[in-house]
CSV table of C-alpha atoms in Angstrom, one decimal:
chain,number,residue,atom,x,y,z
A,160,MET,CA,13.9,194.3,60.3
A,161,THR,CA,16.0,191.2,60.1
A,162,TYR,CA,18.4,191.1,63.2
A,163,THR,CA,22.1,190.9,62.2
A,164,GLY,CA,24.0,192.3,65.0
A,165,ASP,CA,26.1,194.4,62.8
A,166,VAL,CA,26.2,197.6,65.1
A,167,SER,CA,28.8,200.7,65.6
A,168,VAL,CA,29.5,203.2,68.2
A,169,GLY,CA,27.2,205.9,67.6
A,170,GLY,CA,24.8,204.1,65.0
A,171,PRO,CA,21.8,202.6,66.0
A,172,ALA,CA,21.1,199.6,68.5
A,173,ASP,CA,19.8,196.1,66.7
A,174,THR,CA,17.1,194.3,68.4
A,175,ARG,CA,15.8,190.8,68.4
A,176,GLU,CA,12.5,189.0,69.6
A,177,LEU,CA,13.3,185.2,71.0
A,178,PRO,CA,10.5,183.2,73.2
A,179,GLY,CA,10.0,185.3,76.5
A,180,LEU,CA,13.1,187.7,76.0
A,181,THR,CA,13.7,190.7,73.6
A,182,ILE,CA,17.7,191.5,73.2
A,183,THR,CA,18.8,195.0,72.2
A,184,LYS,CA,22.6,195.5,71.2
A,185,VAL,CA,24.4,198.7,71.0
A,186,ALA,CA,28.4,199.4,70.4
A,187,VAL,CA,29.5,202.0,72.5
A,188,GLY,CA,33.0,203.6,73.7
A,189,PRO,CA,36.6,204.3,71.8
A,190,MET,CA,37.2,199.9,72.2
A,191,ASP,CA,34.3,199.4,70.5
A,192,ASN,CA,32.4,197.6,72.6
A,193,ASN,CA,29.3,195.8,72.8
A,194,ALA,CA,26.2,195.9,75.6
A,195,TYR,CA,23.6,193.8,75.7
A,196,LEU,CA,19.9,195.1,76.9
A,197,LEU,CA,17.5,191.7,77.7
A,198,ARG,CA,14.1,192.3,78.6
A,199,CYS,CA,11.7,189.9,79.7
A,200,THR,CA,8.6,190.0,77.3
A,201,GLY,CA,6.2,188.6,80.2
A,202,THR,CA,6.9,191.0,83.1
A,203,GLY,CA,9.3,193.8,81.2
A,204,GLU,CA,12.0,193.1,83.7
A,205,LEU,CA,15.1,194.4,82.3
A,206,LEU,CA,18.8,192.8,82.4
A,207,LEU,CA,22.1,194.7,81.1
A,208,ILE,CA,25.1,192.9,80.1
A,209,ASP,CA,28.6,194.8,80.3
A,210,ALA,CA,27.8,198.7,81.2
A,211,ALA,CA,30.7,199.2,79.1
A,212,ASN,CA,31.0,202.9,78.3
A,213,GLU,CA,28.7,205.7,77.4
A,214,ALA,CA,26.4,205.9,80.1
A,215,GLY,CA,23.9,208.3,78.3
A,216,THR,CA,23.5,206.0,75.6
A,217,LEU,CA,23.1,202.8,78.1
A,218,LEU,CA,20.1,204.7,80.1
A,219,GLY,CA,18.6,206.3,77.0
A,220,LEU,CA,18.1,202.5,76.0
A,221,ILE,CA,16.8,201.6,79.3
A,222,GLY,CA,14.4,204.6,79.5
A,223,ASP,CA,12.1,204.5,82.3
A,224,VAL,CA,11.8,201.0,82.7
A,225,PRO,CA,13.1,199.5,86.0
A,226,LEU,CA,16.7,197.6,85.4
A,227,ALA,CA,17.0,194.9,87.7
A,228,ARG,CA,20.4,193.7,87.3
A,229,ILE,CA,23.8,194.3,85.9
A,230,VAL,CA,26.3,191.6,84.6
A,231,THR,CA,29.7,192.6,84.3
A,232,THR,CA,31.1,189.6,82.1
A,233,HIS,CA,35.2,190.3,83.3
A,234,GLN,CA,37.2,192.6,85.2
A,235,HIS,CA,38.8,194.2,82.3
A,236,TRP,CA,38.6,198.0,82.3
A,237,ASP,CA,36.5,198.4,79.0
A,238,HIS,CA,33.5,196.7,80.2
A,239,TRP,CA,32.7,198.6,82.9
A,240,GLN,CA,33.4,202.0,82.5
A,241,ALA,CA,29.8,203.3,82.6
A,242,LEU,CA,28.9,200.6,85.6
A,243,GLN,CA,29.1,202.6,88.7
A,244,GLU,CA,26.9,205.7,86.8
A,245,VAL,CA,24.2,203.4,85.3
A,246,GLN,CA,24.2,201.7,88.8
A,247,GLN,CA,23.4,204.8,90.5
A,248,ALA,CA,21.0,206.3,88.2
A,249,THR,CA,18.9,202.9,88.0
A,250,GLY,CA,19.4,201.4,91.5
A,251,ALA,CA,20.5,197.6,89.7
A,252,LYS,CA,21.8,194.8,91.3
A,253,THR,CA,25.2,194.2,89.9
A,254,THR,CA,26.5,190.8,89.4
A,255,ALA,CA,30.3,189.0,88.4
A,256,HIS,CA,32.2,186.1,89.0
A,257,PRO,CA,34.1,186.3,92.5
A,258,GLU,CA,37.6,185.9,90.6
A,259,ASP,CA,37.1,189.2,88.5
A,260,ALA,CA,35.1,191.5,91.2
A,261,GLY,CA,37.9,193.0,93.0
A,262,PRO,CA,38.9,195.4,90.1
A,263,LEU,CA,35.3,196.3,89.1
A,264,PRO,CA,34.2,199.8,90.5
A,265,VAL,CA,31.0,198.5,92.0
A,266,THR,CA,31.1,195.9,95.0
A,267,PRO,CA,28.6,193.6,92.9
A,268,THR,CA,25.7,192.4,94.8
A,269,ASP,CA,26.0,188.7,93.8
A,270,LEU,CA,28.5,186.8,93.1
A,271,VAL,CA,27.8,183.7,90.8
A,272,ARG,CA,29.9,180.5,89.7
A,273,HIS,CA,30.1,177.9,86.7
A,274,GLY,CA,26.6,176.5,87.2
A,275,ASP,CA,24.5,179.3,88.5
A,276,LYS,CA,21.3,180.7,87.4
A,277,VAL,CA,20.6,184.6,86.5
A,278,SER,CA,17.1,185.6,86.6
A,279,VAL,CA,15.4,188.8,84.2
A,280,GLY,CA,11.7,188.4,85.1
A,281,ASP,CA,10.5,185.0,84.3
A,282,CYS,CA,13.5,184.0,82.5
A,283,GLU,CA,16.5,182.3,83.2
A,284,LEU,CA,20.3,182.5,82.2
A,285,SER,CA,23.2,179.8,83.1
A,286,VAL,CA,26.1,181.4,84.0
A,287,ILE,CA,29.4,179.5,82.3
A,288,HIS,CA,32.8,179.9,83.7
A,289,LEU,CA,35.3,180.5,80.9
A,290,ARG,CA,38.9,181.1,82.5
A,291,GLY,CA,41.5,182.1,80.5
A,292,HIS,CA,41.0,185.8,79.1
A,293,THR,CA,40.7,186.4,82.7
A,294,PRO,CA,40.3,184.5,85.6
A,295,GLY,CA,36.8,185.2,86.5
A,296,SER,CA,35.4,185.6,83.1
A,297,ILE,CA,31.8,184.4,82.3
A,298,ALA,CA,29.4,183.8,79.7
A,299,VAL,CA,25.7,183.8,80.1
A,300,LEU,CA,23.6,181.4,78.1
A,301,TYR,CA,19.4,181.5,77.3
A,302,ASP,CA,17.4,178.7,75.8
A,303,ALA,CA,14.2,179.9,77.0
A,304,ASP,CA,14.0,176.7,79.2
A,305,GLY,CA,14.6,173.9,76.8
A,306,ARG,CA,11.9,175.4,74.3
A,307,LEU,CA,15.6,177.0,72.7
A,308,ALA,CA,17.5,173.7,72.9
A,309,GLN,CA,17.9,173.2,69.1
A,310,GLN,CA,19.0,176.9,69.0
A,311,PRO,CA,20.2,178.7,72.4
A,312,HIS,CA,21.6,182.0,72.7
A,313,VAL,CA,25.3,182.9,74.6
A,314,PHE,CA,26.7,185.9,75.7
A,315,THR,CA,30.6,185.4,75.9
A,316,GLY,CA,32.4,188.8,76.8
A,317,ASP,CA,35.8,188.0,75.5
A,318,SER,CA,36.0,184.4,75.8
A,319,LEU,CA,34.7,183.8,72.1
A,320,PHE,CA,34.8,185.8,69.0
A,321,PRO,CA,34.1,185.0,65.5
A,322,GLY,CA,37.4,183.4,64.4
A,323,GLY,CA,39.5,182.3,67.6
A,324,VAL,CA,38.7,182.7,71.4
A,325,GLY,CA,40.1,185.7,73.4
A,326,LYS,CA,43.2,187.1,73.6
A,327,THR,CA,45.4,185.5,76.5
A,328,THR,CA,48.9,186.5,78.0
A,329,TYR,CA,50.7,183.6,76.0
A,330,GLY,CA,48.2,182.8,73.1
A,331,SER,CA,48.4,186.8,72.2
A,332,GLY,CA,50.4,188.9,74.4
A,333,TYR,CA,47.6,190.2,76.3
A,334,ALA,CA,45.1,189.2,79.5
A,335,SER,CA,46.2,189.1,83.1
A,336,GLY,CA,48.0,186.6,85.4
A,337,ARG,CA,50.6,183.7,84.4
A,338,PRO,CA,49.7,180.4,83.6
A,339,PRO,CA,48.6,178.4,86.8
A,340,ALA,CA,51.6,176.3,88.6
A,341,ASN,CA,52.1,173.1,86.9
A,342,GLY,CA,49.4,173.6,84.5
A,343,PRO,CA,48.4,175.1,81.1
A,344,ASP,CA,49.3,178.1,79.9
A,345,ASP,CA,46.0,181.0,79.7
A,346,PHE,CA,45.5,180.3,75.8
A,347,THR,CA,45.0,176.4,76.3
A,348,LEU,CA,43.1,176.9,79.6
A,349,LEU,CA,40.6,179.3,77.5
A,350,LEU,CA,40.3,177.0,74.6
A,351,ASN,CA,40.2,173.7,76.7
A,352,ASP,CA,36.8,175.6,78.7
A,353,VAL,CA,35.9,177.0,75.6
A,354,ILE,CA,35.2,173.3,73.8
A,355,GLU,CA,34.3,171.8,77.0
A,356,ARG,CA,31.5,174.1,78.1
A,357,LEU,CA,30.2,175.8,74.9
A,358,PHE,CA,31.0,173.4,72.1
A,359,ASN,CA,30.9,170.2,73.3
A,360,PRO,CA,27.3,170.1,75.2
A,361,LEU,CA,25.5,172.9,72.5
A,362,PRO,CA,24.6,172.6,69.2
A,363,ASP,CA,26.1,174.3,65.9
A,364,ALA,CA,22.8,176.9,65.9
A,365,THR,CA,23.9,178.2,68.9
A,366,TRP,CA,24.3,181.8,68.8
A,367,VAL,CA,27.3,183.9,70.2
A,368,TYR,CA,27.1,187.4,71.0
A,369,PRO,CA,30.6,188.7,71.8
A,370,GLY,CA,32.2,191.7,73.7
A,371,HIS,CA,33.1,193.1,70.7
A,372,GLY,CA,32.0,192.8,66.7
A,373,LYS,CA,29.8,190.7,65.2
A,374,ASP,CA,28.0,188.0,66.0
A,375,THR,CA,28.4,184.3,65.2
A,376,THR,CA,27.5,180.8,65.7
A,377,LEU,CA,29.4,177.8,67.6
A,378,GLY,CA,28.6,175.9,63.7
A,379,VAL,CA,30.6,178.8,62.1
A,380,GLU,CA,33.5,178.4,64.3
A,381,ARG,CA,33.6,175.0,65.1
A,382,PRO,CA,35.7,173.4,62.2
A,383,HIS,CA,38.8,175.8,62.7
A,384,LEU,CA,39.2,175.3,66.8
A,385,GLY,CA,41.9,172.5,65.5
A,386,GLU,CA,43.5,175.6,63.6
A,387,TRP,CA,43.1,177.7,66.9
A,388,ARG,CA,45.1,175.5,68.7
A,389,GLU,CA,47.6,174.8,66.2
A,390,ARG,CA,48.6,178.3,65.6
A,391,GLY,CA,48.6,179.2,69.3
A,392,TRP,CA,45.9,182.0,69.7
């Protein structure tokens, strides 16, 4: 079956095979959150991105394979409702950015910042800090040690979706905090980070896995960056 990334709550997961890594996407919970289970094909080790909801569903996907780590992309409650239960059931390490660690129900084992690496088996993912949706939102990028340099894969949480960046206080009435003193508002901060840290260094073929809804690519979204800035959300 060809991967589409088009999943729905209560429906089947969707899986794709990459060099070194298998990605399984599932939709969970009343906010239709995406959770992503990554498996290193060399070692079998598992990593979960956003234990958002429906712990039973997530644990069913994990099965009897050891879960090494849970990465939480940001502090908003809908992205960690199953975190405590899944962590307790698996003993997995937990990872988040320090600026978003406080509200989480589990104190992170590892705090990561922009440019850090997170491993799952033989595979490494790069941490990209994208400020604005929340202070400590992160994306994680996989390029198979350069073998996928022409088509990397990036998990963006709620910082980038098909059709725009994530919601912010000043962009569309939802997010955390106030704009930095004498600095850009949250929307401008987020859009600038997304452009400078995703669109500028990465190619059009980069596959984007968001925190809700369907996948996209940077090439599909790139022509609309000016439109997003003009509309302010």
